[in-house]
mmCIF file of C-alpha atoms in Angstrom:
data_model
loop_
_atom_site.group_PDB
_atom_site.id
_atom_site.type_symbol
_atom_site.label_atom_id
_atom_site.label_comp_id
_atom_site.label_asym_id
_atom_site.label_seq_id
_atom_site.Cartn_x
_atom_site.Cartn_y
_atom_site.Cartn_z
ATOM 1 C CA MET A 1 125.510 138.861 -59.377
ATOM 2 C CA SER A 2 129.236 138.380 -58.770
ATOM 3 C CA ASP A 3 131.999 140.727 -59.311
ATOM 4 C CA ARG A 4 135.725 141.166 -59.943
ATOM 5 C CA PRO A 5 137.735 143.847 -58.280
ATOM 6 C CA SER A 6 138.583 146.873 -60.634
ATOM 7 C CA THR A 7 141.734 148.742 -60.434
ATOM 8 C CA GLN A 8 140.122 151.639 -58.976
ATOM 9 C CA ASN A 9 141.190 152.435 -55.383
ATOM 10 C CA PHE A 10 138.902 153.480 -52.648
ATOM 11 C CA PRO A 11 139.635 154.535 -49.118
ATOM 12 C CA ALA A 12 140.552 151.802 -46.762
ATOM 13 C CA PHE A 13 138.293 151.495 -43.576
ATOM 14 C CA THR A 14 141.375 150.879 -41.678
ATOM 15 C CA ARG A 15 141.868 154.906 -41.823
ATOM 16 C CA PRO A 16 140.650 156.487 -38.785
ATOM 17 C CA CYS A 17 137.443 158.400 -39.223
ATOM 18 C CA ARG A 18 135.911 161.035 -36.902
ATOM 19 C CA SER A 19 132.504 160.281 -35.516
ATOM 20 C CA GLU A 20 130.873 163.326 -33.840
ATOM 21 C CA SER A 21 127.717 162.389 -32.081
ATOM 22 C CA ALA A 22 125.307 164.031 -29.844
ATOM 23 C CA LEU A 23 124.671 160.868 -28.082
ATOM 24 C CA ASP A 24 127.882 161.871 -26.146
ATOM 25 C CA HIS A 25 125.625 164.322 -24.386
ATOM 26 C CA PRO A 26 122.530 162.434 -22.934
ATOM 27 C CA GLY A 27 119.130 164.092 -23.446
ATOM 28 C CA VAL A 28 120.475 166.591 -26.165
ATOM 29 C CA ARG A 29 119.212 166.165 -29.745
ATOM 30 C CA ASN A 30 121.722 166.580 -32.745
ATOM 31 C CA HIS A 31 120.245 170.028 -33.705
ATOM 32 C CA ASP A 32 120.386 171.170 -30.305
ATOM 33 C CA VAL A 33 124.193 170.642 -30.303
ATOM 34 C CA ALA A 34 124.532 172.555 -33.437
ATOM 35 C CA LEU A 35 122.834 175.464 -31.776
ATOM 36 C CA ALA A 36 124.466 175.344 -28.394
ATOM 37 C CA ASP A 37 127.421 177.001 -26.964
ATOM 38 C CA PRO A 38 130.446 175.630 -29.049
ATOM 39 C CA SER A 39 132.260 175.052 -25.551
ATOM 40 C CA VAL A 40 129.658 172.479 -24.605
ATOM 41 C CA GLY A 41 131.156 169.086 -25.248
ATOM 42 C CA ALA A 42 134.459 170.331 -26.288
ATOM 43 C CA THR A 43 137.099 167.722 -25.873
ATOM 44 C CA SER A 44 141.019 167.969 -25.608
ATOM 45 C CA GLY A 45 143.571 167.000 -28.348
ATOM 46 C CA THR A 46 144.139 163.647 -26.408
ATOM 47 C CA GLU A 47 140.536 162.961 -26.312
ATOM 48 C CA ASP A 48 140.038 163.606 -30.119
ATOM 49 C CA ARG A 49 142.965 161.286 -30.795
ATOM 50 C CA GLU A 50 141.309 158.631 -28.679
ATOM 51 C CA ARG A 51 138.099 158.958 -30.404
ATOM 52 C CA GLU A 52 139.893 158.784 -33.732
ATOM 53 C CA ASN A 53 141.552 155.626 -32.759
ATOM 54 C CA SER A 54 138.269 153.977 -31.594
ATOM 55 C CA MET A 55 136.815 154.424 -35.138
ATOM 56 C CA GLN A 56 139.721 152.471 -36.788
ATOM 57 C CA VAL A 57 138.162 149.254 -38.213
ATOM 58 C CA THR A 58 140.163 146.325 -37.052
ATOM 59 C CA MET A 59 139.965 142.751 -36.918
ATOM 60 C CA LYS A 60 143.069 141.634 -35.214
ATOM 61 C CA ASP A 61 143.185 137.761 -34.855
ATOM 62 C CA ARG A 62 139.673 137.172 -35.959
ATOM 63 C CA VAL A 63 139.080 134.100 -37.921
ATOM 64 C CA ALA A 64 137.175 134.848 -41.008
ATOM 65 C CA VAL A 65 135.654 132.484 -43.517
ATOM 66 C CA VAL A 66 134.770 133.702 -47.104
ATOM 67 C CA THR A 67 133.136 131.107 -49.321
ATOM 68 C CA GLY A 68 133.356 131.845 -53.128
ATOM 69 C CA GLY A 69 136.599 133.615 -52.004
ATOM 70 C CA SER A 70 138.864 133.199 -55.074
ATOM 71 C CA LYS A 71 137.330 136.030 -57.205
ATOM 72 C CA GLY A 72 135.454 139.021 -57.397
ATOM 73 C CA ILE A 73 133.661 140.025 -54.216
ATOM 74 C CA GLY A 74 135.222 137.011 -52.319
ATOM 75 C CA ILE A 75 138.774 137.923 -52.885
ATOM 76 C CA ALA A 76 137.977 141.683 -52.370
ATOM 77 C CA VAL A 77 136.358 140.849 -48.997
ATOM 78 C CA ALA A 78 139.323 138.567 -48.248
ATOM 79 C CA ARG A 79 141.776 141.195 -49.124
ATOM 80 C CA ARG A 80 140.084 144.058 -46.935
ATOM 81 C CA PHE A 81 139.651 141.633 -43.928
ATOM 82 C CA ALA A 82 143.379 140.470 -44.056
ATOM 83 C CA GLY A 83 144.528 144.053 -44.423
ATOM 84 C CA ALA A 84 142.499 144.762 -41.029
ATOM 85 C CA GLY A 85 144.262 141.892 -39.223
ATOM 86 C CA ALA A 86 141.999 138.922 -39.472
ATOM 87 C CA LYS A 87 143.022 135.528 -40.198
ATOM 88 C CA VAL A 88 141.363 134.707 -43.498
ATOM 89 C CA ALA A 89 140.267 131.410 -45.035
ATOM 90 C CA ILE A 90 139.016 131.644 -48.653
ATOM 91 C CA LEU A 91 137.018 128.740 -49.825
ATOM 92 C CA ALA A 92 136.151 127.735 -53.501
ATOM 93 C CA ARG A 93 135.753 124.736 -55.773
ATOM 94 C CA GLY A 94 138.784 125.494 -58.101
ATOM 95 C CA ALA A 95 142.056 124.698 -56.622
ATOM 96 C CA GLN A 96 143.980 126.825 -59.344
ATOM 97 C CA ASP A 97 141.797 129.893 -58.843
ATOM 98 C CA LEU A 98 142.288 129.643 -54.936
ATOM 99 C CA LYS A 99 146.080 129.217 -55.462
ATOM 100 C CA ALA A 100 146.266 132.327 -57.886
ATOM 101 C CA ALA A 101 144.009 134.265 -55.351
ATOM 102 C CA ARG A 102 146.329 133.301 -52.393
ATOM 103 C CA GLU A 103 149.466 134.130 -54.403
ATOM 104 C CA GLU A 104 148.085 137.481 -55.505
ATOM 105 C CA LEU A 105 147.215 138.713 -52.134
ATOM 106 C CA GLY A 106 150.649 137.411 -50.929
ATOM 107 C CA GLU A 107 152.221 139.672 -53.330
ATOM 108 C CA GLU A 108 150.367 142.449 -51.721
ATOM 109 C CA GLY A 109 151.864 141.350 -48.131
ATOM 110 C CA LEU A 110 148.660 139.601 -47.079
ATOM 111 C CA LYS A 111 148.271 136.276 -45.854
ATOM 112 C CA VAL A 112 145.367 134.019 -46.468
ATOM 113 C CA SER A 113 144.700 130.316 -46.174
ATOM 114 C CA ASP A 114 142.774 128.444 -48.973
ATOM 115 C CA TYR A 115 140.529 125.475 -48.963
ATOM 116 C CA VAL A 116 138.980 123.623 -51.738
ATOM 117 C CA CYS A 117 135.418 123.147 -50.883
ATOM 118 C CA ASP A 118 132.212 122.633 -52.933
ATOM 119 C CA VAL A 119 129.546 124.317 -50.471
ATOM 120 C CA SER A 120 126.731 122.860 -52.298
ATOM 121 C CA LYS A 121 127.847 119.628 -50.506
ATOM 122 C CA ALA A 122 127.203 119.145 -46.879
ATOM 123 C CA SER A 123 130.060 116.596 -46.302
ATOM 124 C CA GLU A 124 132.737 119.252 -47.945
ATOM 125 C CA ILE A 125 131.484 121.938 -45.781
ATOM 126 C CA ALA A 126 132.042 119.744 -42.564
ATOM 127 C CA LYS A 127 135.464 118.935 -43.688
ATOM 128 C CA ALA A 128 136.275 122.444 -44.691
ATOM 129 C CA HIS A 129 135.207 123.871 -41.303
ATOM 130 C CA GLU A 130 136.944 121.193 -39.348
ATOM 131 C CA LYS A 131 140.149 121.886 -41.210
ATOM 132 C CA VAL A 132 139.865 125.710 -40.847
ATOM 133 C CA VAL A 133 139.285 125.482 -37.102
ATOM 134 C CA SER A 134 142.193 123.097 -36.740
ATOM 135 C CA ASP A 135 144.568 125.636 -38.675
ATOM 136 C CA LEU A 136 143.258 128.893 -37.770
ATOM 137 C CA GLY A 137 141.076 128.669 -34.689
ATOM 138 C CA PRO A 138 137.217 128.978 -34.136
ATOM 139 C CA VAL A 139 135.567 130.885 -36.647
ATOM 140 C CA ASP A 140 134.380 134.360 -35.723
ATOM 141 C CA ILE A 141 133.217 135.701 -39.070
ATOM 142 C CA LEU A 142 131.449 133.978 -41.731
ATOM 143 C CA ILE A 143 130.799 135.528 -45.118
ATOM 144 C CA ASN A 144 128.349 133.335 -47.209
ATOM 145 C CA ASN A 145 129.271 134.492 -50.630
ATOM 146 C CA ALA A 146 129.039 131.405 -52.963
ATOM 147 C CA GLY A 147 126.975 131.422 -56.005
ATOM 148 C CA THR A 148 126.380 133.616 -59.113
ATOM 149 C CA ALA A 149 123.130 134.774 -60.604
ATOM 150 C CA ARG A 150 121.179 132.127 -62.526
ATOM 151 C CA THR A 151 118.121 133.284 -64.203
ATOM 152 C CA MET A 152 115.469 132.068 -66.653
ATOM 153 C CA ALA A 153 111.854 131.870 -67.572
ATOM 154 C CA PHE A 154 109.874 130.127 -64.772
ATOM 155 C CA GLU A 155 108.504 127.305 -66.937
ATOM 156 C CA ASN A 156 111.951 126.334 -68.087
ATOM 157 C CA ILE A 157 113.435 125.702 -64.557
ATOM 158 C CA THR A 158 113.748 122.062 -63.757
ATOM 159 C CA ASP A 159 113.594 120.409 -60.437
ATOM 160 C CA GLU A 160 117.124 119.860 -60.775
ATOM 161 C CA ALA A 161 118.018 123.419 -61.387
ATOM 162 C CA TRP A 162 115.879 124.518 -58.503
ATOM 163 C CA GLN A 163 117.616 122.051 -56.152
ATOM 164 C CA ASP A 164 121.163 123.091 -57.629
ATOM 165 C CA ASP A 165 120.456 126.738 -56.852
ATOM 166 C CA LEU A 166 119.132 126.033 -53.362
ATOM 167 C CA ASP A 167 122.072 123.701 -52.586
ATOM 168 C CA LEU A 168 124.664 126.258 -53.549
ATOM 169 C CA LYS A 169 123.191 129.546 -52.268
ATOM 170 C CA LEU A 170 120.635 128.647 -49.431
ATOM 171 C CA PHE A 171 121.721 125.364 -47.896
ATOM 172 C CA ALA A 172 125.349 126.255 -48.026
ATOM 173 C CA ALA A 173 124.586 129.336 -45.875
ATOM 174 C CA ILE A 174 122.359 127.219 -43.494
ATOM 175 C CA ARG A 175 125.018 124.483 -43.128
ATOM 176 C CA PHE A 176 127.870 126.641 -42.644
ATOM 177 C CA SER A 177 126.117 128.879 -40.200
ATOM 178 C CA ARG A 178 124.942 126.099 -38.310
ATOM 179 C CA LEU A 179 128.475 124.799 -37.842
ATOM 180 C CA VAL A 180 129.998 128.082 -36.586
ATOM 181 C CA TRP A 181 126.874 129.066 -34.576
ATOM 182 C CA PRO A 182 127.568 127.090 -31.175
ATOM 183 C CA GLY A 183 131.250 128.479 -30.898
ATOM 184 C CA MET A 184 130.106 132.088 -31.570
ATOM 185 C CA LYS A 185 127.387 131.639 -28.879
ATOM 186 C CA ALA A 186 129.898 130.230 -26.411
ATOM 187 C CA ARG A 187 132.360 133.153 -26.989
ATOM 188 C CA LYS A 188 129.485 135.804 -27.145
ATOM 189 C CA TRP A 189 130.749 137.157 -30.428
ATOM 190 C CA GLY A 190 129.995 136.489 -33.960
ATOM 191 C CA ARG A 191 129.364 138.065 -37.326
ATOM 192 C CA ILE A 192 127.568 136.370 -40.248
ATOM 193 C CA ILE A 193 126.901 138.156 -43.629
ATOM 194 C CA ASN A 194 124.903 136.544 -46.219
ATOM 195 C CA VAL A 195 125.583 137.971 -49.628
ATOM 196 C CA LEU A 196 122.458 138.065 -51.636
ATOM 197 C CA ASN A 197 121.294 140.226 -54.674
ATOM 198 C CA THR A 198 118.632 142.746 -54.991
ATOM 199 C CA TYR A 199 116.364 140.386 -56.654
ATOM 200 C CA ALA A 200 115.629 139.277 -53.180
ATOM 201 C CA LYS A 201 113.684 142.434 -52.552
ATOM 202 C CA ALA A 202 112.544 143.062 -56.039
ATOM 203 C CA PRO A 203 112.127 139.967 -58.135
ATOM 204 C CA ALA A 204 111.476 140.496 -61.706
ATOM 205 C CA ALA A 205 110.170 138.204 -64.656
ATOM 206 C CA ALA A 206 112.607 135.696 -65.560
ATOM 207 C CA SER A 207 114.692 136.165 -62.522
ATOM 208 C CA ALA A 208 114.256 132.713 -60.936
ATOM 209 C CA PRO A 209 115.675 130.524 -59.359
ATOM 210 C CA THR A 210 118.090 133.144 -58.103
ATOM 211 C CA SER A 211 115.327 135.803 -56.947
ATOM 212 C CA VAL A 212 113.669 132.900 -55.009
ATOM 213 C CA THR A 213 116.644 131.466 -53.442
ATOM 214 C CA ARG A 214 118.005 134.863 -52.410
ATOM 215 C CA ALA A 215 114.649 135.814 -50.933
ATOM 216 C CA ALA A 216 114.889 132.703 -48.826
ATOM 217 C CA GLY A 217 118.246 133.937 -47.726
ATOM 218 C CA MET A 218 116.927 137.283 -46.587
ATOM 219 C CA ALA A 219 114.407 135.475 -44.383
ATOM 220 C CA LEU A 220 117.162 133.247 -43.177
ATOM 221 C CA THR A 221 119.126 136.408 -42.214
ATOM 222 C CA LYS A 222 116.404 137.821 -40.121
ATOM 223 C CA VAL A 223 115.801 134.457 -38.359
ATOM 224 C CA MET A 224 119.265 134.058 -37.207
ATOM 225 C CA ALA A 225 119.623 137.683 -36.354
ATOM 226 C CA SER A 226 116.616 137.466 -34.157
ATOM 227 C CA GLU A 227 118.082 134.308 -32.399
ATOM 228 C CA GLY A 228 121.683 135.607 -32.339
ATOM 229 C CA GLY A 229 121.250 138.850 -30.889
ATOM 230 C CA GLU A 230 121.191 137.814 -27.069
ATOM 231 C CA HIS A 231 124.617 136.084 -27.794
ATOM 232 C CA ASN A 232 126.149 138.935 -29.785
ATOM 233 C CA ILE A 233 126.029 137.085 -32.930
ATOM 234 C CA LEU A 234 125.102 139.690 -35.538
ATOM 235 C CA VAL A 235 123.846 138.603 -38.969
ATOM 236 C CA ASN A 236 123.170 140.871 -41.848
ATOM 237 C CA ALA A 237 122.726 140.534 -45.643
ATOM 238 C CA MET A 238 124.436 142.536 -48.386
ATOM 239 C CA LEU A 239 122.205 142.591 -51.596
ATOM 240 C CA VAL A 240 124.469 142.912 -54.720
ATOM 241 C CA GLY A 241 123.369 145.140 -57.545
ATOM 242 C CA LEU A 242 125.522 145.770 -60.457
ATOM 243 C CA ILE A 243 129.255 145.069 -59.595
ATOM 244 C CA MET A 244 131.960 144.728 -62.088
ATOM 245 C CA SER A 245 132.867 141.180 -62.572
ATOM 246 C CA ASP A 246 134.186 138.462 -64.879
ATOM 247 C CA GLN A 247 130.615 137.622 -65.834
ATOM 248 C CA TRP A 248 130.027 141.096 -67.341
ATOM 249 C CA VAL A 249 133.506 140.725 -69.170
ATOM 250 C CA GLN A 250 132.307 137.515 -70.548
ATOM 251 C CA ARG A 251 128.874 138.798 -71.606
ATOM 252 C CA HIS A 252 130.578 141.616 -73.526
ATOM 253 C CA ALA A 253 132.732 139.080 -75.376
ATOM 254 C CA LYS A 254 129.691 137.156 -76.293
ATOM 255 C CA ALA A 255 127.146 139.860 -76.961
ATOM 256 C CA ALA A 256 128.899 142.708 -78.234
ATOM 257 C CA PRO A 257 132.651 142.012 -78.965
ATOM 258 C CA LYS A 258 133.124 144.884 -81.319
ATOM 259 C CA MET A 259 131.837 147.361 -78.914
ATOM 260 C CA ASP A 260 134.351 149.176 -76.653
ATOM 261 C CA PHE A 261 133.969 147.741 -73.166
ATOM 262 C CA GLU A 262 133.593 151.097 -71.356
ATOM 263 C CA VAL A 263 130.621 151.801 -73.688
ATOM 264 C CA PHE A 264 129.255 148.442 -72.920
ATOM 265 C CA ALA A 265 129.860 149.126 -69.230
ATOM 266 C CA SER A 266 128.118 152.510 -69.306
ATOM 267 C CA ASN A 267 125.074 151.013 -71.183
ATOM 268 C CA LEU A 268 124.789 148.472 -68.430
ATOM 269 C CA ALA A 269 124.801 151.091 -65.695
ATOM 270 C CA LYS A 270 121.969 152.998 -67.259
ATOM 271 C CA GLY A 271 119.111 153.269 -64.749
ATOM 272 C CA THR A 272 121.582 153.245 -61.874
ATOM 273 C CA PRO A 273 121.237 156.656 -60.112
ATOM 274 C CA LEU A 274 125.084 156.775 -59.581
ATOM 275 C CA GLY A 275 125.503 156.351 -63.292
ATOM 276 C CA ARG A 276 128.136 153.596 -63.068
ATOM 277 C CA ILE A 277 128.934 150.062 -62.202
ATOM 278 C CA GLY A 278 130.099 149.349 -58.614
ATOM 279 C CA THR A 279 133.243 147.691 -57.681
ATOM 280 C CA ALA A 280 134.124 144.782 -55.323
ATOM 281 C CA GLU A 281 136.196 147.119 -53.322
ATOM 282 C CA GLU A 282 133.260 149.139 -52.502
ATOM 283 C CA PHE A 283 131.234 146.120 -51.355
ATOM 284 C CA ALA A 284 134.220 144.776 -49.371
ATOM 285 C CA ASN A 285 134.466 148.273 -47.388
ATOM 286 C CA LEU A 286 130.925 147.645 -46.048
ATOM 287 C CA ALA A 287 131.454 143.955 -45.221
ATOM 288 C CA CYS A 288 134.505 144.935 -43.205
ATOM 289 C CA PHE A 289 132.670 147.613 -41.342
ATOM 290 C CA LEU A 290 129.703 145.201 -40.485
ATOM 291 C CA ALA A 291 131.929 142.314 -39.497
ATOM 292 C CA SER A 292 134.036 144.524 -37.056
ATOM 293 C CA ASP A 293 133.522 145.649 -33.498
ATOM 294 C CA GLN A 294 132.601 149.134 -34.976
ATOM 295 C CA GLY A 295 129.295 147.587 -36.556
ATOM 296 C CA SER A 296 128.222 146.443 -32.937
ATOM 297 C CA PHE A 297 124.657 147.621 -33.266
ATOM 298 C CA ILE A 298 123.693 146.583 -36.705
ATOM 299 C CA THR A 299 122.011 143.300 -37.265
ATOM 300 C CA GLY A 300 119.054 141.846 -39.169
ATOM 301 C CA THR A 301 119.309 144.231 -41.927
ATOM 302 C CA ALA A 302 119.476 143.625 -45.722
ATOM 303 C CA ILE A 303 121.673 146.542 -47.266
ATOM 304 C CA ASN A 304 121.353 147.212 -51.073
ATOM 305 C CA VAL A 305 124.835 147.762 -52.474
ATOM 306 C CA ASP A 306 123.804 148.731 -55.869
ATOM 307 C CA GLY A 307 124.229 152.586 -56.359
ATOM 308 C CA GLY A 308 120.485 153.111 -55.945
ATOM 309 C CA ARG A 309 119.285 150.886 -58.686
ATOM 310 C CA SER A 310 116.858 148.667 -56.842
ATOM 311 C CA PRO A 311 113.285 150.225 -56.833
ATOM 312 C CA VAL A 312 112.969 148.879 -53.297
ATOM 313 C CA VAL A 313 114.780 150.248 -50.276
#
């Protein structure tokens, strides 16, 4: 389920945030610190500022590739990464959409490079990877984000539809990850995020082929995380729930054109504990943290970004 950024603004992760932890005092539990003498562990103003600075999420000079990068979650992630100092490459099939995304970000003072690439084809992935490395340098961060939800009754799914979905969503992630893996190993630093959806954990009737392909992507995430850990390659999955996107605008136009869009969106959000549709910016905030040095002890996880909608944690 893909997504288009809304106009709502959310706090940038580049803003310093305080992190107060009892782990600064070995052998002392969190609740012990709360009850202890307040002078214990007290810091100077300089130390406080140093701690704040250490929690700034930055990606200065990291090379990041975002597939499906021209719209929705993809452009939101590119925006957040570029704002944090990364050298960002956005990939998509449509040259015009890529150009529009690059120009939109450029108007915001953010620079990204764009590359036409159909990631369902191994040869195009290889060419795009080679060009990105030539232009920007070795890839440090890979966001496998290509593909939107494709769902239908099981008996109606043809072999061709199964293969198309696997090529676009699963094999694209396998092939691109395999290309960037050796460099990440050599540099002892890498981040890979596989963008899936909550059907991967909680498949419903008529949710294939997406649910099956995304479940395989979750297994792939755990395999790569287990193998990458010793090389400081962190691999996580982010599972999309109900995120505002062009597909919902199109569905509204097709299914309920006379209904106010806000009412339509509100109906969609029923059953979501937070009571609303999420935004691509919110998704990008978490992606930025996971892909940064600040997310350095998180790997092998599959995080729902769905406002609590999924029945599975």
